[in-house]
Amino acid sequence: MNELEQWLDPVLAIAEDAAEAILAVYDTEFSVAEKEDRTPVTKADLAAHKVIVAGLERLTPDVPVLSEESSELPFETRSSWTRYWLVDPLDGTREFIKRNGEFTVNIALIDRGEPVLGVVQVPVSGRYYLAARGVGAWAGERGGERRRIRCRSLPDGAMTVAGSRSHAGERLKGYLDRLGPHELVSMGSSLKFCLVAEGRADLYVRLGLTSEWDTAAAQCVVEEAGGQVTTTAMERLAYNTKDSLLNPEFFVFGDDARDWSAYLDSD
């Protein structure tokens, strides 16, 4: 068992502790604040952040942690990191506020710009997805057995496309119109990646803004399940390469038999 594989269960335990902190807030009359970028934040985001940072610092004291709820760090500091934890304590805060259950805890280990370990935990259901470089991708339920997951080949008929529950738009509608026969499944948070990873969807298209902590953990899961996460120029999505922590627009897919960039608007 290599180092990454040894960390999977401890990191999953940290994510599950964070989930408990989130659920302690979930059924209360919590308030919602707004951050500078006008995205929502709740007491649950901050509680999960504290649990995860403390847990990771105990597990790997020498590996820095970058969380959505951390104070901002300049690129001149981050650029010196070869390995660090990248965390979204509560991915899908809008879904949390709606109380629809479609939110996750995301913890990734980044090594030289690539996600090499990823844990995605779903607080409401207890379901989780985890992966490590060279080990594979797995899904399970809290207290139950885990199973290996794989992306699927494209079907002969209509494909299944995962779409955002809270972020859609005319550009995406145009893309899907050009794509051809498909069924659209709407889902919140990084669960859209997980649908592709476990062969329940063929494609997730994101034509809009996301941050690096939104995607890293689930990208590792998809890649270890045999899929890819690329920019719309079909280049692998990379991390900690620039001052901004915003991602470019991207595709998540299990089968590269089609050029997914061919359906973009050429204007």
Tab-separated table of C-alpha atoms in Angstrom:
chain	number	residue	atom	x	y	z
A	1	MET	CA	0.000	0.000	0.000
A	2	ASN	CA	1.501	3.328	-1.064
A	3	GLU	CA	1.326	6.627	0.807
A	4	LEU	CA	-1.700	7.917	-1.113
A	5	GLU	CA	-3.684	4.746	-0.532
A	6	GLN	CA	-2.855	4.871	3.184
A	7	TRP	CA	-4.366	8.361	3.393
A	8	LEU	CA	-7.710	7.489	1.792
A	9	ASP	CA	-9.472	6.163	4.881
A	10	PRO	CA	-8.147	8.877	7.245
A	11	VAL	CA	-9.212	11.601	4.801
A	12	LEU	CA	-12.630	9.986	4.373
A	13	ALA	CA	-12.973	9.982	8.181
A	14	ILE	CA	-12.171	13.710	8.223
A	15	ALA	CA	-14.798	14.328	5.516
A	16	GLU	CA	-17.360	12.360	7.520
A	17	ASP	CA	-16.577	14.403	10.640
A	18	ALA	CA	-17.108	17.552	8.556
A	19	ALA	CA	-20.411	16.108	7.319
A	20	GLU	CA	-21.576	15.717	10.917
A	21	ALA	CA	-20.750	19.372	11.561
A	22	ILE	CA	-22.737	20.339	8.454
A	23	LEU	CA	-25.760	18.238	9.408
A	24	ALA	CA	-25.794	19.785	12.876
A	25	VAL	CA	-26.651	23.064	11.126
A	26	TYR	CA	-28.756	21.650	8.268
A	27	ASP	CA	-32.005	21.177	10.181
A	28	THR	CA	-31.812	24.440	12.108
A	29	GLU	CA	-33.007	27.905	11.137
A	30	PHE	CA	-29.550	28.982	9.969
A	31	SER	CA	-28.751	32.395	8.541
A	32	VAL	CA	-27.080	33.035	5.177
A	33	ALA	CA	-24.364	35.645	4.655
A	34	GLU	CA	-22.810	36.847	1.416
A	35	LYS	CA	-19.090	36.858	0.665
A	36	GLU	CA	-17.302	39.538	-1.338
A	37	ASP	CA	-17.817	37.572	-4.567
A	38	ARG	CA	-21.572	37.518	-3.784
A	39	THR	CA	-21.621	33.772	-3.166
A	40	PRO	CA	-23.510	32.533	-0.093
A	41	VAL	CA	-21.860	31.232	3.070
A	42	THR	CA	-23.403	29.685	6.177
A	43	LYS	CA	-22.342	28.589	9.637
A	44	ALA	CA	-22.101	25.041	8.197
A	45	ASP	CA	-19.401	26.062	5.668
A	46	LEU	CA	-17.286	27.525	8.449
A	47	ALA	CA	-17.844	24.626	10.865
A	48	ALA	CA	-16.818	22.078	8.223
A	49	HIS	CA	-13.775	24.164	7.329
A	50	LYS	CA	-12.537	24.102	10.922
A	51	VAL	CA	-13.008	20.337	11.220
A	52	ILE	CA	-11.202	19.600	7.956
A	53	VAL	CA	-8.260	21.932	8.507
A	54	ALA	CA	-7.687	20.562	12.016
A	55	GLY	CA	-7.923	16.977	10.774
A	56	LEU	CA	-5.544	17.461	7.862
A	57	GLU	CA	-3.029	19.315	10.023
A	58	ARG	CA	-2.984	16.329	12.378
A	59	LEU	CA	-2.642	13.873	9.494
A	60	THR	CA	0.038	15.737	7.516
A	61	PRO	CA	1.495	18.611	9.585
A	62	ASP	CA	3.940	19.608	6.836
A	63	VAL	CA	1.415	19.805	3.983
A	64	PRO	CA	-0.344	23.184	3.620
A	65	VAL	CA	-4.132	23.417	3.325
A	66	LEU	CA	-5.983	25.738	0.939
A	67	SER	CA	-9.718	25.904	1.638
A	68	GLU	CA	-12.505	27.967	0.126
A	69	GLU	CA	-13.010	29.436	3.581
A	70	SER	CA	-9.308	30.183	4.160
A	71	SER	CA	-7.949	33.683	4.110
A	72	GLU	CA	-6.654	34.512	0.645
A	73	LEU	CA	-3.094	33.470	-0.102
A	74	PRO	CA	-1.048	35.265	-2.784
A	75	PHE	CA	0.217	33.222	-5.716
A	76	GLU	CA	3.808	34.035	-4.752
A	77	THR	CA	3.171	31.944	-1.617
A	78	ARG	CA	1.168	29.173	-3.285
A	79	SER	CA	3.537	28.866	-6.246
A	80	SER	CA	6.237	27.433	-3.990
A	81	TRP	CA	4.009	24.514	-2.980
A	82	THR	CA	4.678	21.216	-4.717
A	83	ARG	CA	2.030	19.419	-2.663
A	84	TYR	CA	-0.992	20.784	-0.762
A	85	TRP	CA	-4.544	19.958	0.296
A	86	LEU	CA	-7.298	21.728	-1.650
A	87	VAL	CA	-10.644	21.773	0.136
A	88	ASP	CA	-14.229	22.828	-0.397
A	89	PRO	CA	-15.802	22.262	3.036
A	90	LEU	CA	-19.341	22.550	1.632
A	91	ASP	CA	-19.636	22.381	-2.140
A	92	GLY	CA	-23.118	23.389	-3.199
A	93	THR	CA	-24.046	25.939	-0.551
A	94	ARG	CA	-27.031	26.976	-2.668
A	95	GLU	CA	-28.283	23.384	-2.579
A	96	PHE	CA	-27.679	23.295	1.185
A	97	ILE	CA	-29.808	26.421	1.556
A	98	LYS	CA	-32.555	24.803	-0.557
A	99	ARG	CA	-32.248	21.678	1.634
A	100	ASN	CA	-32.281	19.349	-1.382
A	101	GLY	CA	-29.358	17.206	-0.188
A	102	GLU	CA	-27.219	17.811	-3.286
A	103	PHE	CA	-24.114	19.166	-1.583
A	104	THR	CA	-20.773	17.590	-0.785
A	105	VAL	CA	-17.551	17.788	1.186
A	106	ASN	CA	-14.571	17.865	-1.197
A	107	ILE	CA	-10.974	17.147	-0.133
A	108	ALA	CA	-8.161	16.778	-2.691
A	109	LEU	CA	-4.408	16.418	-2.548
A	110	ILE	CA	-2.638	18.344	-5.292
A	111	ASP	CA	0.852	17.286	-6.359
A	112	ARG	CA	2.676	19.432	-8.918
A	113	GLY	CA	-0.558	20.850	-10.277
A	114	GLU	CA	-2.424	17.535	-10.500
A	115	PRO	CA	-5.082	16.038	-8.189
A	116	VAL	CA	-3.625	12.741	-6.930
A	117	LEU	CA	-6.110	11.965	-4.144
A	118	GLY	CA	-9.761	12.887	-3.917
A	119	VAL	CA	-12.595	12.323	-1.457
A	120	VAL	CA	-16.160	13.485	-2.148
A	121	GLN	CA	-18.615	12.866	0.698
A	122	VAL	CA	-22.382	13.467	0.590
A	123	PRO	CA	-23.538	14.444	4.102
A	124	VAL	CA	-27.258	13.751	3.751
A	125	SER	CA	-26.997	10.247	2.247
A	126	GLY	CA	-23.643	9.206	3.725
A	127	ARG	CA	-22.494	8.184	0.245
A	128	TYR	CA	-18.884	8.814	-0.688
A	129	TYR	CA	-16.511	8.624	-3.621
A	130	LEU	CA	-12.757	8.311	-3.251
A	131	ALA	CA	-9.732	7.819	-5.471
A	132	ALA	CA	-5.948	7.920	-5.423
A	133	ARG	CA	-3.418	7.992	-8.240
A	134	GLY	CA	-2.749	4.476	-9.477
A	135	VAL	CA	-5.206	2.918	-7.001
A	136	GLY	CA	-8.565	3.402	-8.738
A	137	ALA	CA	-11.886	5.010	-7.858
A	138	TRP	CA	-14.425	3.707	-5.387
A	139	ALA	CA	-17.919	4.482	-4.107
A	140	GLY	CA	-19.654	3.375	-0.937
A	141	GLU	CA	-22.052	4.214	1.858
A	142	ARG	CA	-21.060	5.014	5.406
A	143	GLY	CA	-20.685	1.737	7.283
A	144	GLY	CA	-21.156	-0.357	4.122
A	145	GLU	CA	-18.935	-1.989	1.541
A	146	ARG	CA	-17.263	0.066	-1.169
A	147	ARG	CA	-17.176	-0.902	-4.815
A	148	ARG	CA	-14.891	-0.040	-7.695
A	149	ILE	CA	-16.435	2.402	-10.182
A	150	ARG	CA	-15.677	2.987	-13.861
A	151	CYS	CA	-16.825	5.405	-16.516
A	152	ARG	CA	-18.827	3.856	-19.333
A	153	SER	CA	-18.501	3.853	-23.120
A	154	LEU	CA	-20.912	6.034	-25.069
A	155	PRO	CA	-24.289	4.365	-25.630
A	156	ASP	CA	-25.642	3.664	-29.113
A	157	GLY	CA	-28.676	5.848	-28.477
A	158	ALA	CA	-29.174	9.099	-26.575
A	159	MET	CA	-26.414	9.948	-24.137
A	160	THR	CA	-26.912	11.222	-20.586
A	161	VAL	CA	-25.610	14.701	-19.802
A	162	ALA	CA	-25.178	15.973	-16.248
A	163	GLY	CA	-26.124	19.619	-15.786
A	164	SER	CA	-25.950	22.131	-12.974
A	165	ARG	CA	-28.958	22.511	-10.708
A	166	SER	CA	-28.266	26.204	-10.030
A	167	HIS	CA	-26.127	27.361	-12.964
A	168	ALA	CA	-27.487	27.081	-16.492
A	169	GLY	CA	-27.678	29.531	-19.371
A	170	GLU	CA	-28.244	30.146	-23.065
A	171	ARG	CA	-24.723	29.084	-24.055
A	172	LEU	CA	-25.216	25.690	-22.463
A	173	LYS	CA	-28.627	25.347	-24.089
A	174	GLY	CA	-27.042	26.068	-27.483
A	175	TYR	CA	-24.298	23.539	-26.839
A	176	LEU	CA	-26.797	20.840	-25.909
A	177	ASP	CA	-28.932	21.625	-28.964
A	178	ARG	CA	-25.910	21.023	-31.197
A	179	LEU	CA	-24.864	17.931	-29.271
A	180	GLY	CA	-27.760	15.817	-30.505
A	181	PRO	CA	-30.014	13.302	-28.736
A	182	HIS	CA	-29.464	13.320	-24.982
A	183	GLU	CA	-31.154	13.194	-21.612
A	184	LEU	CA	-30.274	16.014	-19.217
A	185	VAL	CA	-29.938	15.122	-15.528
A	186	SER	CA	-29.727	18.157	-13.239
A	187	MET	CA	-27.620	17.835	-10.105
A	188	GLY	CA	-25.882	20.102	-7.616
A	189	SER	CA	-22.228	20.330	-6.561
A	190	SER	CA	-19.450	17.917	-7.552
A	191	LEU	CA	-22.007	15.110	-7.761
A	192	LYS	CA	-22.148	15.784	-11.517
A	193	PHE	CA	-18.558	14.553	-11.823
A	194	CYS	CA	-19.460	11.493	-9.774
A	195	LEU	CA	-22.332	10.614	-12.117
A	196	VAL	CA	-19.784	10.406	-14.939
A	197	ALA	CA	-17.287	8.492	-12.788
A	198	GLU	CA	-19.751	5.743	-11.896
A	199	GLY	CA	-21.144	5.385	-15.413
A	200	ARG	CA	-24.512	7.029	-14.812
A	201	ALA	CA	-23.774	9.976	-17.130
A	202	ASP	CA	-21.575	10.427	-20.181
A	203	LEU	CA	-20.784	14.130	-20.111
A	204	TYR	CA	-20.834	17.177	-17.861
A	205	VAL	CA	-20.285	20.534	-19.536
A	206	ARG	CA	-19.481	23.602	-17.460
A	207	LEU	CA	-19.698	26.863	-19.407
A	208	GLY	CA	-19.322	29.244	-16.500
A	209	LEU	CA	-17.173	30.094	-13.528
A	210	THR	CA	-15.995	27.618	-10.916
A	211	SER	CA	-13.076	27.648	-8.500
A	212	GLU	CA	-10.295	25.110	-8.180
A	213	TRP	CA	-11.633	23.710	-4.873
A	214	ASP	CA	-14.948	22.943	-6.625
A	215	THR	CA	-13.395	20.440	-9.016
A	216	ALA	CA	-10.139	18.926	-7.732
A	217	ALA	CA	-11.388	16.043	-5.566
A	218	ALA	CA	-13.977	14.906	-8.080
A	219	GLN	CA	-11.497	15.256	-10.955
A	220	CYS	CA	-9.279	12.669	-9.275
A	221	VAL	CA	-12.299	10.358	-8.930
A	222	VAL	CA	-13.207	10.738	-12.611
A	223	GLU	CA	-9.656	10.221	-13.834
A	224	GLU	CA	-9.101	7.120	-11.719
A	225	ALA	CA	-12.442	5.814	-13.043
A	226	GLY	CA	-11.050	6.079	-16.574
A	227	GLY	CA	-12.485	9.444	-17.563
A	228	GLN	CA	-11.089	12.884	-18.288
A	229	VAL	CA	-11.573	16.470	-17.114
A	230	THR	CA	-10.399	18.981	-19.710
A	231	THR	CA	-10.681	22.613	-20.648
A	232	THR	CA	-12.800	23.424	-23.683
A	233	ALA	CA	-9.515	23.352	-25.619
A	234	MET	CA	-9.325	19.665	-24.605
A	235	GLU	CA	-6.337	20.191	-22.302
A	236	ARG	CA	-6.259	18.573	-18.866
A	237	LEU	CA	-7.566	20.823	-16.094
A	238	ALA	CA	-4.572	21.880	-13.945
A	239	TYR	CA	-4.176	23.527	-10.533
A	240	ASN	CA	-2.162	26.295	-8.893
A	241	THR	CA	-0.705	27.566	-12.159
A	242	LYS	CA	-1.762	31.220	-11.939
A	243	ASP	CA	-2.744	34.031	-9.592
A	244	SER	CA	-6.486	33.419	-9.990
A	245	LEU	CA	-8.096	30.358	-8.405
A	246	LEU	CA	-10.876	30.376	-11.003
A	247	ASN	CA	-11.060	27.466	-13.430
A	248	PRO	CA	-11.477	27.807	-17.162
A	249	GLU	CA	-14.661	26.320	-18.601
A	250	PHE	CA	-14.423	22.554	-18.852
A	251	PHE	CA	-15.745	19.158	-19.901
A	252	VAL	CA	-16.019	15.992	-17.811
A	253	PHE	CA	-16.423	12.817	-19.848
A	254	GLY	CA	-15.850	9.107	-19.737
A	255	ASP	CA	-15.361	8.375	-23.435
A	256	ASP	CA	-13.156	10.405	-25.778
A	257	ALA	CA	-14.639	8.920	-28.960
A	258	ARG	CA	-16.191	12.316	-29.733
A	259	ASP	CA	-14.564	15.738	-29.841
A	260	TRP	CA	-16.660	17.501	-27.220
A	261	SER	CA	-15.284	20.901	-28.205
A	262	ALA	CA	-16.856	20.559	-31.675
A	263	TYR	CA	-20.278	21.544	-30.292
A	264	LEU	CA	-19.178	24.883	-28.876
A	265	ASP	CA	-20.511	28.060	-30.440
A	266	SER	CA	-17.886	29.265	-32.902
A	267	ASP	CA	-18.796	32.953	-32.383
